[in-house]
PDB file of C-alpha atoms in Angstrom:
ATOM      1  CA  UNK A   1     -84.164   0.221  62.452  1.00  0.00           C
ATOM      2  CA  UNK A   2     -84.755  -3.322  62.522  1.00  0.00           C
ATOM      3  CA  UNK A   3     -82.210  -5.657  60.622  1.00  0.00           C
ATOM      4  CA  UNK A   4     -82.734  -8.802  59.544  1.00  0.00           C
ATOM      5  CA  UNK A   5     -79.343 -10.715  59.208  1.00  0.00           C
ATOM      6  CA  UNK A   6     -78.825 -13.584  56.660  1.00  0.00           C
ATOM      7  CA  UNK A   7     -77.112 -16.226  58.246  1.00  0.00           C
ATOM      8  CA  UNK A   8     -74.331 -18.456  56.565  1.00  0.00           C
ATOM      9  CA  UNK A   9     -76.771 -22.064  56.532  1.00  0.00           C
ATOM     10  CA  UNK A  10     -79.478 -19.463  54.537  1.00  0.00           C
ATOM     11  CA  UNK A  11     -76.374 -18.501  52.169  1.00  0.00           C
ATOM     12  CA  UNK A  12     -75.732 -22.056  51.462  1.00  0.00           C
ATOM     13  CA  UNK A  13     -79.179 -23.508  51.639  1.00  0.00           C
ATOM     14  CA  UNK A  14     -79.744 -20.064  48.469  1.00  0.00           C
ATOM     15  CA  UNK A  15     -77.451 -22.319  46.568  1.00  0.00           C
ATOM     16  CA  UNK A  16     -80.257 -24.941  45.926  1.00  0.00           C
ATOM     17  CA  UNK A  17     -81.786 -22.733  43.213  1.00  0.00           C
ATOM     18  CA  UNK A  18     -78.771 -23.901  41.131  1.00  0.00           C
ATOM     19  CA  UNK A  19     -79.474 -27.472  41.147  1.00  0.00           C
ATOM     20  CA  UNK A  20     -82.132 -27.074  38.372  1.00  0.00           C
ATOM     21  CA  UNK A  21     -79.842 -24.877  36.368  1.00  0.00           C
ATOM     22  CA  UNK A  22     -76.503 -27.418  36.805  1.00  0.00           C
ATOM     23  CA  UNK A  23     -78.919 -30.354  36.298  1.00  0.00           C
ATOM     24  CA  UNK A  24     -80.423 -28.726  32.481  1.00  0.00           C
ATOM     25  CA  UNK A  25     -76.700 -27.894  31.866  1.00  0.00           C
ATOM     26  CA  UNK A  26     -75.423 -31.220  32.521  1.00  0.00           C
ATOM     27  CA  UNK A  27     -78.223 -32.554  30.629  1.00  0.00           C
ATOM     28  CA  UNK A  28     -78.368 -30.368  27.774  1.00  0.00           C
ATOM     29  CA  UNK A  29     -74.337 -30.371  27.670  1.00  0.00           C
ATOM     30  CA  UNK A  30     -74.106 -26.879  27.493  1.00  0.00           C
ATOM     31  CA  UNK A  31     -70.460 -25.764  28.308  1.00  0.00           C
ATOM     32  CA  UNK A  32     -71.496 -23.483  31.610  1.00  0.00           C
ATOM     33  CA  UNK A  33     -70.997 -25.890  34.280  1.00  0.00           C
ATOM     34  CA  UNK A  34     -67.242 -25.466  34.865  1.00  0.00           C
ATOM     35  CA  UNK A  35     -67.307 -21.402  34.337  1.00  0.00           C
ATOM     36  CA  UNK A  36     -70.212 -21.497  36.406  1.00  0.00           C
ATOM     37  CA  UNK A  37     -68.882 -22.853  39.139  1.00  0.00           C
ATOM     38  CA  UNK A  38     -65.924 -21.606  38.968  1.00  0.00           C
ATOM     39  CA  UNK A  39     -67.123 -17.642  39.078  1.00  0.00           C
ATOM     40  CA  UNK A  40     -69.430 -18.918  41.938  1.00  0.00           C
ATOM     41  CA  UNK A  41     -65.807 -19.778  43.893  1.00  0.00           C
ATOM     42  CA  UNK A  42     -64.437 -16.619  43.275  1.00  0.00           C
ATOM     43  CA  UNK A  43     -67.629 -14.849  44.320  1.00  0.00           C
ATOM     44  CA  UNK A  44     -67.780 -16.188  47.640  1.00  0.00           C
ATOM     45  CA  UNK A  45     -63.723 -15.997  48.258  1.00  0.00           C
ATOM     46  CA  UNK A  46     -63.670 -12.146  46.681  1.00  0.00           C
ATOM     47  CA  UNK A  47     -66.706 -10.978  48.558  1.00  0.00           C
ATOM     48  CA  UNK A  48     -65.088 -12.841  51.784  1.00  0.00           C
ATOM     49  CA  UNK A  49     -62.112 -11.296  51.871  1.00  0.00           C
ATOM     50  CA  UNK A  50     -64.028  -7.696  50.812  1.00  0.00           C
ATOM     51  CA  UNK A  51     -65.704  -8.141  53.762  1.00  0.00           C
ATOM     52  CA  UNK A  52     -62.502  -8.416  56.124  1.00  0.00           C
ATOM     53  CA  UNK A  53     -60.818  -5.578  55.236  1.00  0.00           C
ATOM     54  CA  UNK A  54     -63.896  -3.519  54.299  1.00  0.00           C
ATOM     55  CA  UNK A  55     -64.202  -3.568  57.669  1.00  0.00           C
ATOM     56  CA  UNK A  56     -60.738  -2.542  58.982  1.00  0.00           C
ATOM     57  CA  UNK A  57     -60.882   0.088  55.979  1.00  0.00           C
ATOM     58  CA  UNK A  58     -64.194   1.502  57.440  1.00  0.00           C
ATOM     59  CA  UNK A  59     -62.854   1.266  61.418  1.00  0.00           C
ATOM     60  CA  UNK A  60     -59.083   2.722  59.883  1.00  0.00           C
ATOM     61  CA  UNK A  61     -61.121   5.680  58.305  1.00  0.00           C
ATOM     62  CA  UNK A  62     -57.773   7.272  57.255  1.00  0.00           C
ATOM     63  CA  UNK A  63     -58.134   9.776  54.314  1.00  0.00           C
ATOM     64  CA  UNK A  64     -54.702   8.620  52.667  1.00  0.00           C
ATOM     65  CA  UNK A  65     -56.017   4.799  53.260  1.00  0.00           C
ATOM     66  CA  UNK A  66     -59.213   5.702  51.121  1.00  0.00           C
ATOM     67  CA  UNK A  67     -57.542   6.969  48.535  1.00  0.00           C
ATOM     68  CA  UNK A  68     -54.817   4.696  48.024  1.00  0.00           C
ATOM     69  CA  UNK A  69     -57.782   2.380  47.941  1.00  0.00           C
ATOM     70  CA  UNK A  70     -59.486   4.293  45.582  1.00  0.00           C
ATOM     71  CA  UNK A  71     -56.796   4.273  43.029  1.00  0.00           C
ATOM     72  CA  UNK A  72     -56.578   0.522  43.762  1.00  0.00           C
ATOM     73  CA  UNK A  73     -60.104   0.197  42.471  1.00  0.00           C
ATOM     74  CA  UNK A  74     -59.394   2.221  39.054  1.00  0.00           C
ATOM     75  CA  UNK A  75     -56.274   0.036  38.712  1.00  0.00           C
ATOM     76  CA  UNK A  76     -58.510  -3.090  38.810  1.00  0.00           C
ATOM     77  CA  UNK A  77     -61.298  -1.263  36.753  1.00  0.00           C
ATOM     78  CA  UNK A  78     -58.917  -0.739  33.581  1.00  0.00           C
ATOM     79  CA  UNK A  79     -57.450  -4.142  33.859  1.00  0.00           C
ATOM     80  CA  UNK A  80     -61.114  -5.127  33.530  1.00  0.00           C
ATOM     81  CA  UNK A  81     -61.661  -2.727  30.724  1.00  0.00           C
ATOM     82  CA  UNK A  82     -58.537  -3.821  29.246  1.00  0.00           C
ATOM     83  CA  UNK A  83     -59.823  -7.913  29.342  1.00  0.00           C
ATOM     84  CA  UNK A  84     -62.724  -6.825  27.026  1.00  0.00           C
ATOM     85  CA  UNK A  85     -61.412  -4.844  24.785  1.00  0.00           C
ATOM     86  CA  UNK A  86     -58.920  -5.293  21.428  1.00  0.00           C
ATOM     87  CA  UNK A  87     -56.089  -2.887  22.997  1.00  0.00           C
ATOM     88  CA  UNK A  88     -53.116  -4.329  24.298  1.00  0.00           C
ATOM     89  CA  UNK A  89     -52.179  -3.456  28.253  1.00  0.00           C
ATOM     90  CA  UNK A  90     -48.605  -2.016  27.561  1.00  0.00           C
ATOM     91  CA  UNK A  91     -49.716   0.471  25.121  1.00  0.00           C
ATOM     92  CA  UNK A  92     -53.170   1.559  26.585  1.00  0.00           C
ATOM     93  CA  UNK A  93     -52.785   0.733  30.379  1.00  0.00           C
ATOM     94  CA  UNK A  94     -51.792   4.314  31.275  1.00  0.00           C
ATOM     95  CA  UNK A  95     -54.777   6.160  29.444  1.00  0.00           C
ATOM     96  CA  UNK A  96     -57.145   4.230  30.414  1.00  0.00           C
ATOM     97  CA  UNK A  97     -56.226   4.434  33.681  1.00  0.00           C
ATOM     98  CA  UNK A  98     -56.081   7.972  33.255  1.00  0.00           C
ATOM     99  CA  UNK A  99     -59.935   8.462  32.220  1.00  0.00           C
ATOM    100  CA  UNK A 100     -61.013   6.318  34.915  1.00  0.00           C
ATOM    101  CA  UNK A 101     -59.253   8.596  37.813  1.00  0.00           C
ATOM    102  CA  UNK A 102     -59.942  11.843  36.007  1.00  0.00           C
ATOM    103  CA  UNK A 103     -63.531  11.275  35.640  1.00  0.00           C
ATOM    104  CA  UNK A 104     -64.076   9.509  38.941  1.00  0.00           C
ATOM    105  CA  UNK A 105     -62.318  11.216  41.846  1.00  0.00           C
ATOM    106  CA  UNK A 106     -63.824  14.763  41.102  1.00  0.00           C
ATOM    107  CA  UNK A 107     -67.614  12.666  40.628  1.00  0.00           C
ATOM    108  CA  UNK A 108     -66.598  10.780  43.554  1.00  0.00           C
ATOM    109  CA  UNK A 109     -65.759  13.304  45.894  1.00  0.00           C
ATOM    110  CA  UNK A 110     -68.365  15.439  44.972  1.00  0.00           C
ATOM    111  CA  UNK A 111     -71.545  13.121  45.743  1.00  0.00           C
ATOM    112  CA  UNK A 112     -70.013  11.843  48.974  1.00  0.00           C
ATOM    113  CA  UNK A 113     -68.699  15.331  50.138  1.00  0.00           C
ATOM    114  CA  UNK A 114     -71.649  17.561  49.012  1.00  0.00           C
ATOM    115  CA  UNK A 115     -74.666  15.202  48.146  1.00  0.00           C
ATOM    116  CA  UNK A 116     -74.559  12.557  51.043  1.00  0.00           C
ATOM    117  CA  UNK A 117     -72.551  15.494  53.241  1.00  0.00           C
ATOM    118  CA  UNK A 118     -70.684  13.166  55.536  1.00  0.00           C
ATOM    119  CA  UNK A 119     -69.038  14.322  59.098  1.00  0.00           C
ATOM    120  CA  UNK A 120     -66.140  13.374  58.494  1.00  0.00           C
ATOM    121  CA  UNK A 121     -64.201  14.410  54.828  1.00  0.00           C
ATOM    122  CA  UNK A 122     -63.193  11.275  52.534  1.00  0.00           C
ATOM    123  CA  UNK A 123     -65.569   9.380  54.830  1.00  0.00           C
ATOM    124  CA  UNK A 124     -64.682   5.485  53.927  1.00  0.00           C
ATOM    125  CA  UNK A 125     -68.262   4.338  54.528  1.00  0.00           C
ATOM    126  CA  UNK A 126     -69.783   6.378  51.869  1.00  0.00           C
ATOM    127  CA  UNK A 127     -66.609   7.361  49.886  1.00  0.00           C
ATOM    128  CA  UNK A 128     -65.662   3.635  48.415  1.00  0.00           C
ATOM    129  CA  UNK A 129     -69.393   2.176  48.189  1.00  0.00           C
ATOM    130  CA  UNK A 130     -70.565   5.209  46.504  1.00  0.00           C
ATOM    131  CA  UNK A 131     -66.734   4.601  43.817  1.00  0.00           C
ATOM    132  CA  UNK A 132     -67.909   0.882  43.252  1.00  0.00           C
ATOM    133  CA  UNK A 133     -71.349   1.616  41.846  1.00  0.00           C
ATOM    134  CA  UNK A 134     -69.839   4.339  39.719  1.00  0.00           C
ATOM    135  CA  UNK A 135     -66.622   2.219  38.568  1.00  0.00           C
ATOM    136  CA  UNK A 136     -68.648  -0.964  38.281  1.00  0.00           C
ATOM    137  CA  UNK A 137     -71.750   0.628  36.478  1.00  0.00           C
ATOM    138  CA  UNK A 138     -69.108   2.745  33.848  1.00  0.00           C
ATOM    139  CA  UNK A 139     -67.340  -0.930  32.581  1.00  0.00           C
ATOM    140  CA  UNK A 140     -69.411  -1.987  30.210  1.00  0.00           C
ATOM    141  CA  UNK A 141     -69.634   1.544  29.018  1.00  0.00           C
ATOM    142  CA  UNK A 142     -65.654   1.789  28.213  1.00  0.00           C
ATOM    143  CA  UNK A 143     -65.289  -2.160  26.507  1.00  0.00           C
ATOM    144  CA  UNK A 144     -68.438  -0.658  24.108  1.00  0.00           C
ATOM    145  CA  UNK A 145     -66.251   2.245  22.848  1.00  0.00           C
ATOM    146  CA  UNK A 146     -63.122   0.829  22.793  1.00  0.00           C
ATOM    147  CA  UNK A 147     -64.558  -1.858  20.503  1.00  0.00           C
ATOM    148  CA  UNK A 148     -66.523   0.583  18.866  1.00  0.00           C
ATOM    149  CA  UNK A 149     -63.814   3.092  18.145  1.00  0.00           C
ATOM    150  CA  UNK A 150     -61.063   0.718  16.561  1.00  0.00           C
ATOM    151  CA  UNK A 151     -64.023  -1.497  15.073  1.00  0.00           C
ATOM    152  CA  UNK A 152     -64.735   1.456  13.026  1.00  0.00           C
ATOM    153  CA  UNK A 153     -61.429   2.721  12.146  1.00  0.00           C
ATOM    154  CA  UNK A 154     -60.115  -0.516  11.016  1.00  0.00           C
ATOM    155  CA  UNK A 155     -63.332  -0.905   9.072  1.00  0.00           C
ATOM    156  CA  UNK A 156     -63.495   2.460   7.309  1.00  0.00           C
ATOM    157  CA  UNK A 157     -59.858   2.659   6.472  1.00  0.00           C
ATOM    158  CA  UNK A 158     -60.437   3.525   2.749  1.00  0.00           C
ATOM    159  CA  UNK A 159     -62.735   6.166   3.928  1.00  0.00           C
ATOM    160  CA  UNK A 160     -60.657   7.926   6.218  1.00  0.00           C
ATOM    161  CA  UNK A 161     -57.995   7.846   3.114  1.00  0.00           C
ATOM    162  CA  UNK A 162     -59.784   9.496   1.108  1.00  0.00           C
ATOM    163  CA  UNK A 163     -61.026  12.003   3.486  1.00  0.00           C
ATOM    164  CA  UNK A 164     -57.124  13.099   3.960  1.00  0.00           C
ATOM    165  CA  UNK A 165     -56.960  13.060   0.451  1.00  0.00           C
ATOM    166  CA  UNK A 166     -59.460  15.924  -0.082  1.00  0.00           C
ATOM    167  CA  UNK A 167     -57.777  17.576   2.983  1.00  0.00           C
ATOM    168  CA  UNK A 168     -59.559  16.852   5.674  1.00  0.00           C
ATOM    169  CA  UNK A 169     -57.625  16.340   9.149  1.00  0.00           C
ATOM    170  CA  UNK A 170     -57.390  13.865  11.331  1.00  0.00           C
ATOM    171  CA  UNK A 171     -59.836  15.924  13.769  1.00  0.00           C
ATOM    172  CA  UNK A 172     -62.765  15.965  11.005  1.00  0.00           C
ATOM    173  CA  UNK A 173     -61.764  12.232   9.627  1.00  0.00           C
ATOM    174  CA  UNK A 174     -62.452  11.137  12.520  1.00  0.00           C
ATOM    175  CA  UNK A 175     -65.351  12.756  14.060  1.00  0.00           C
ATOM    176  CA  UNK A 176     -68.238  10.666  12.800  1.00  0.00           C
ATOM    177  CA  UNK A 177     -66.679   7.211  14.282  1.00  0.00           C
ATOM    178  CA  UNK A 178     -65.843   9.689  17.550  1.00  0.00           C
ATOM    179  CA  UNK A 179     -69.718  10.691  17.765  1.00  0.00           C
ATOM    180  CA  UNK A 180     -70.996   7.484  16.995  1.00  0.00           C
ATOM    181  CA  UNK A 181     -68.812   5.757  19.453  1.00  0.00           C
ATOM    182  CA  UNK A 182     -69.256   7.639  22.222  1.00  0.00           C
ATOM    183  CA  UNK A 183     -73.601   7.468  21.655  1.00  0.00           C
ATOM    184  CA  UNK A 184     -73.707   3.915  21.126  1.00  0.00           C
ATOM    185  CA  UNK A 185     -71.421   3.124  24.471  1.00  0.00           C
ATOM    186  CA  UNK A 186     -73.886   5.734  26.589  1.00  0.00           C
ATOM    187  CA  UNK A 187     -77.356   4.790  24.791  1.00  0.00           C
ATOM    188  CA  UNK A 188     -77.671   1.478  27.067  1.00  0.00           C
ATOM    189  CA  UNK A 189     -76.794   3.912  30.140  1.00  0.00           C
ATOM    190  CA  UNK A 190     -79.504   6.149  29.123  1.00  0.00           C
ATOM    191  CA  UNK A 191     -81.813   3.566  28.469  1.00  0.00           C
ATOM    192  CA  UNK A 192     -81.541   2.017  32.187  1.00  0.00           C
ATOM    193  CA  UNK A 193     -81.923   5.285  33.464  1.00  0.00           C
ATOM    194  CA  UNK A 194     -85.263   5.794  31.506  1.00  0.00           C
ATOM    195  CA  UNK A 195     -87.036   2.643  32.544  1.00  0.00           C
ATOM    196  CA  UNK A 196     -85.740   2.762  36.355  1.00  0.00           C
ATOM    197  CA  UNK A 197     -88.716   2.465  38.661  1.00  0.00           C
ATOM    198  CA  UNK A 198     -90.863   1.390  36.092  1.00  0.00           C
ATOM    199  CA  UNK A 199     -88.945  -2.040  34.810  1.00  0.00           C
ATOM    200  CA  UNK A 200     -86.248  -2.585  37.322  1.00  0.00           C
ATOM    201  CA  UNK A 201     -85.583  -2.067  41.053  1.00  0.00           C
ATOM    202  CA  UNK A 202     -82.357  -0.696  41.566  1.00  0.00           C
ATOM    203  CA  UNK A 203     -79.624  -2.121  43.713  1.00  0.00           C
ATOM    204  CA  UNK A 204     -79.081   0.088  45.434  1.00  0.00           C
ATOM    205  CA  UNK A 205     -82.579   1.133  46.502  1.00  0.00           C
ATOM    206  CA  UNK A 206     -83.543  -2.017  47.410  1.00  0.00           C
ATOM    207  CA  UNK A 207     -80.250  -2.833  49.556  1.00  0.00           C
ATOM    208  CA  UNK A 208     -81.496   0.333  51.295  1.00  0.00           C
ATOM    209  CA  UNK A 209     -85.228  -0.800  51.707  1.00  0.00           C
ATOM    210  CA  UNK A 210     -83.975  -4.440  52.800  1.00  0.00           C
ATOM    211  CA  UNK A 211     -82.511  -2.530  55.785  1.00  0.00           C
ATOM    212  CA  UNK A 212     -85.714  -0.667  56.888  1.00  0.00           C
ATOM    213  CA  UNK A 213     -84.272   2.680  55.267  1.00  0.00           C
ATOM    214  CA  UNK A 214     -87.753   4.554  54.603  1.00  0.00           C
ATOM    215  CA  UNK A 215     -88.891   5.023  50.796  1.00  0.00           C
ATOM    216  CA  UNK A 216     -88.508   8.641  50.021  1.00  0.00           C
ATOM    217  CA  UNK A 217     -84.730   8.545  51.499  1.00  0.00           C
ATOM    218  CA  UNK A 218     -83.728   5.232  49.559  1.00  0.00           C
ATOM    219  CA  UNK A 219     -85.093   7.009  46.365  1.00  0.00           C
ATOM    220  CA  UNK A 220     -83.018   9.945  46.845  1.00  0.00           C
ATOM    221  CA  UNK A 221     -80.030   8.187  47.182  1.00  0.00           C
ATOM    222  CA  UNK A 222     -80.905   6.160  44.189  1.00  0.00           C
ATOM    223  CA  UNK A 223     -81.622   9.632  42.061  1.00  0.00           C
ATOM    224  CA  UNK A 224     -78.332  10.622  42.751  1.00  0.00           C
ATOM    225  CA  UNK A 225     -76.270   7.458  41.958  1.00  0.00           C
ATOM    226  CA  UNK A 226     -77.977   7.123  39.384  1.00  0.00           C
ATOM    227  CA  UNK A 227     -76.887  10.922  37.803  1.00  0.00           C
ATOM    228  CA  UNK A 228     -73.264  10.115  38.706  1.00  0.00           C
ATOM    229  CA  UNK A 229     -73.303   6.811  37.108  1.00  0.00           C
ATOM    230  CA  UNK A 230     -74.747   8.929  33.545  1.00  0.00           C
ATOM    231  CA  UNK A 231     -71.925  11.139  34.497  1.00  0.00           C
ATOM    232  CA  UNK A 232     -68.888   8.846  34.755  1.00  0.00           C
ATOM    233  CA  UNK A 233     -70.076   6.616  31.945  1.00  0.00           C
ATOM    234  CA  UNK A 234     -70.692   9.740  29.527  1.00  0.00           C
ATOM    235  CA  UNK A 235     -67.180  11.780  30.743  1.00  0.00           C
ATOM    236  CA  UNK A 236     -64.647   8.566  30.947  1.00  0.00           C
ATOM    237  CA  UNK A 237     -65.786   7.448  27.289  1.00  0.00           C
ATOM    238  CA  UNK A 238     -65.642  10.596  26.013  1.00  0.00           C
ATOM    239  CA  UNK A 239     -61.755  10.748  27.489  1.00  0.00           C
ATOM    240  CA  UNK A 240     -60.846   6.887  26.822  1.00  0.00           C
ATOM    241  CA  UNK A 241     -62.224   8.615  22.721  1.00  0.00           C
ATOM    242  CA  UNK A 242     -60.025  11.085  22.706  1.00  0.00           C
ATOM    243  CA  UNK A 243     -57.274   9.171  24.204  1.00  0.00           C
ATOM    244  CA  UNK A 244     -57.517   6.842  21.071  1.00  0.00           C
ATOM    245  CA  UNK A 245     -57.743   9.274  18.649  1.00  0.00           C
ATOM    246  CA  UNK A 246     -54.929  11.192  20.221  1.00  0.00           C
ATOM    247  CA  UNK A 247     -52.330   8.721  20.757  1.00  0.00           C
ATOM    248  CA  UNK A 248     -53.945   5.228  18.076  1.00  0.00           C
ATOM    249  CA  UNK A 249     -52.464   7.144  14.963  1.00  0.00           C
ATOM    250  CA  UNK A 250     -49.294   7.165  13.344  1.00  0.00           C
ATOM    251  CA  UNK A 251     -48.161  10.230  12.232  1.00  0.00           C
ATOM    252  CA  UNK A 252     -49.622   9.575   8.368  1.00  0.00           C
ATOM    253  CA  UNK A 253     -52.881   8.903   9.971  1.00  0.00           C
ATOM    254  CA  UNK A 254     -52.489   4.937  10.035  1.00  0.00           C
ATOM    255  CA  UNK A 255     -53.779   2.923  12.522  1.00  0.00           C
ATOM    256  CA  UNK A 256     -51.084   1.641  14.751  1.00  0.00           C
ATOM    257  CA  UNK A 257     -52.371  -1.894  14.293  1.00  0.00           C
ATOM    258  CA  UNK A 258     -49.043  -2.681  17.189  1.00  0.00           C
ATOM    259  CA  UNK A 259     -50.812  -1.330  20.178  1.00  0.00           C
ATOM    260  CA  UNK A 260     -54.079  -3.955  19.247  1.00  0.00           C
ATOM    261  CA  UNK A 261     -54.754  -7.455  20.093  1.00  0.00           C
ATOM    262  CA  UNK A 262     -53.619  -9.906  17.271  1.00  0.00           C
ATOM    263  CA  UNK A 263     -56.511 -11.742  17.155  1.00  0.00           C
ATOM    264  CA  UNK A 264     -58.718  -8.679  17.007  1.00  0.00           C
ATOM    265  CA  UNK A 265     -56.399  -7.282  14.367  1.00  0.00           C
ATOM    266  CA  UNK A 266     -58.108  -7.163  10.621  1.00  0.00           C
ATOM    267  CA  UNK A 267     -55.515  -6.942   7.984  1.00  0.00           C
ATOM    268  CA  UNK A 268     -52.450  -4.688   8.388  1.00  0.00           C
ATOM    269  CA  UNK A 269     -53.246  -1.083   7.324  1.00  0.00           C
ATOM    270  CA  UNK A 270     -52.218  -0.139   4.057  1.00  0.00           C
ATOM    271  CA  UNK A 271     -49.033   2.482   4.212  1.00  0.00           C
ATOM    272  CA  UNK A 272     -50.151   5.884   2.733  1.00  0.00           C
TER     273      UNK A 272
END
């Protein structure tokens, strides 16, 4: 296959198409300019230094070494889940941790071990790329129902007393905000997935077109990220769900308003 290599200059000279943007923001005073150019830095610096030991980690190809760096990833993953969302790290660090590992190893090691069917088990080269799409795709899913979850608790309080009141339990109190939660973080999931091919070019497909990978083999590939990214972003929501309805409750069914963000705290919960 023929591959056409982007040089450094073309990298640079790419950052022209910005001028127009920085000029209209400069202009218009619109506060982007510094956070702009600041996640431009990182970009280049991160994606650098990915590079570098990408490379020694695909050369290395040592089982242990892939997933120790797997585990790094989910460690980075909930800190990012943890940025966007009203829990506080000390309290919720663990389980969401815990539903990002659970639900991506066994997807993980299952599409690069029986769908792409490397030589060589735990195969770096396909192992880690294919754990970045799913991680990075199953984000945004996890900051929806966090905020979704505790948004609704703390906003149907009185409705969740009364519930108790007539005997229901904590199970079937909660249930409703645990349905509607977990279908409103997966709906933009499962709306991507509907329109791919028809409004958007994937990512990955076209990476794979780009480097003179025939059609009908970039599709497949595509196909199947595309089910495991469903499949992380439907199981780890559903776990980070019952995580917070498992261990968010006091023992009288109160919120623990302790383990949440003070500024994303509404007033205290009322003591039953």
């Amino acid at each position: 296959m023929d591959h056409n290599n982007i040089t450094i200059w073309a990298l640079v000279a790419s950052m022209a198409l910005l001028i127009p943007a920085y000029a209209i923001s400069w202009k218009m005073k619109i506060p982007v300019l510094r956070t702009m150019t600041i996640g431009l830095a990182r970009m280049w610096i991160q994606l650098a230094l990915l590079g570098i030991y990408l490379k020694f980690i695909f050369q290395l190809n040592n089982w242990v070494v892939n997933i120790s760096y797997l585990l790094l990833m989910t460690v980075v993953a909930a800190f990012s889940v943890l940025s966007g969302s009203p829990v506080k790290m000390r309290y919720w660090l663990l389980p969401i941790m815990a539903s990002l590992t659970l639900t991506l190893f066994p997807i993980a090691f299952f599409f690069s071990e029986w769908v792409v069917s490397p030589l060589q088990l735990f195969d770096a080269r396909y192992l880690i790329p294919i754990s970045g799409m799913l991680l990075g795709n199953s984000l945004k899913t996890n900051i929806i129902g966090l905020n979704m979850f505790f948004g609704s608790v703390r906003s149907q309080q009185e409705l969740q007393w009364q519930m108790h009141g007539l005997g229901a339990t904590k199970y079937e109190a909660l249930l409703p905000i645990m349905r509607q939660t977990i279908h409103a973080a997966v709906n933009p999931t499962i709306a991507t997935t509907a329109t791919i091919g028809l409004v958007s070019l994937p990512g990955m497909m076209t990476g794979q077109l780009l480097a003179g990978e025939a059609p009908d083999v970039a599709i497949k590939y595509q196909i199947a990220i595309i089910i495991g990214i469903l499949c992380i972003s439907f199981y780890s929501v559903s776990l980070q769900t019952f995580f917070a309805y498992k261990f968010g409750f006091n023992p009288n069914h109160t919120l623990k308003e302790h383990t949440l963000k003070p500024e994303t705290s509404g007033k205290k919960s009322r003591k039953m």
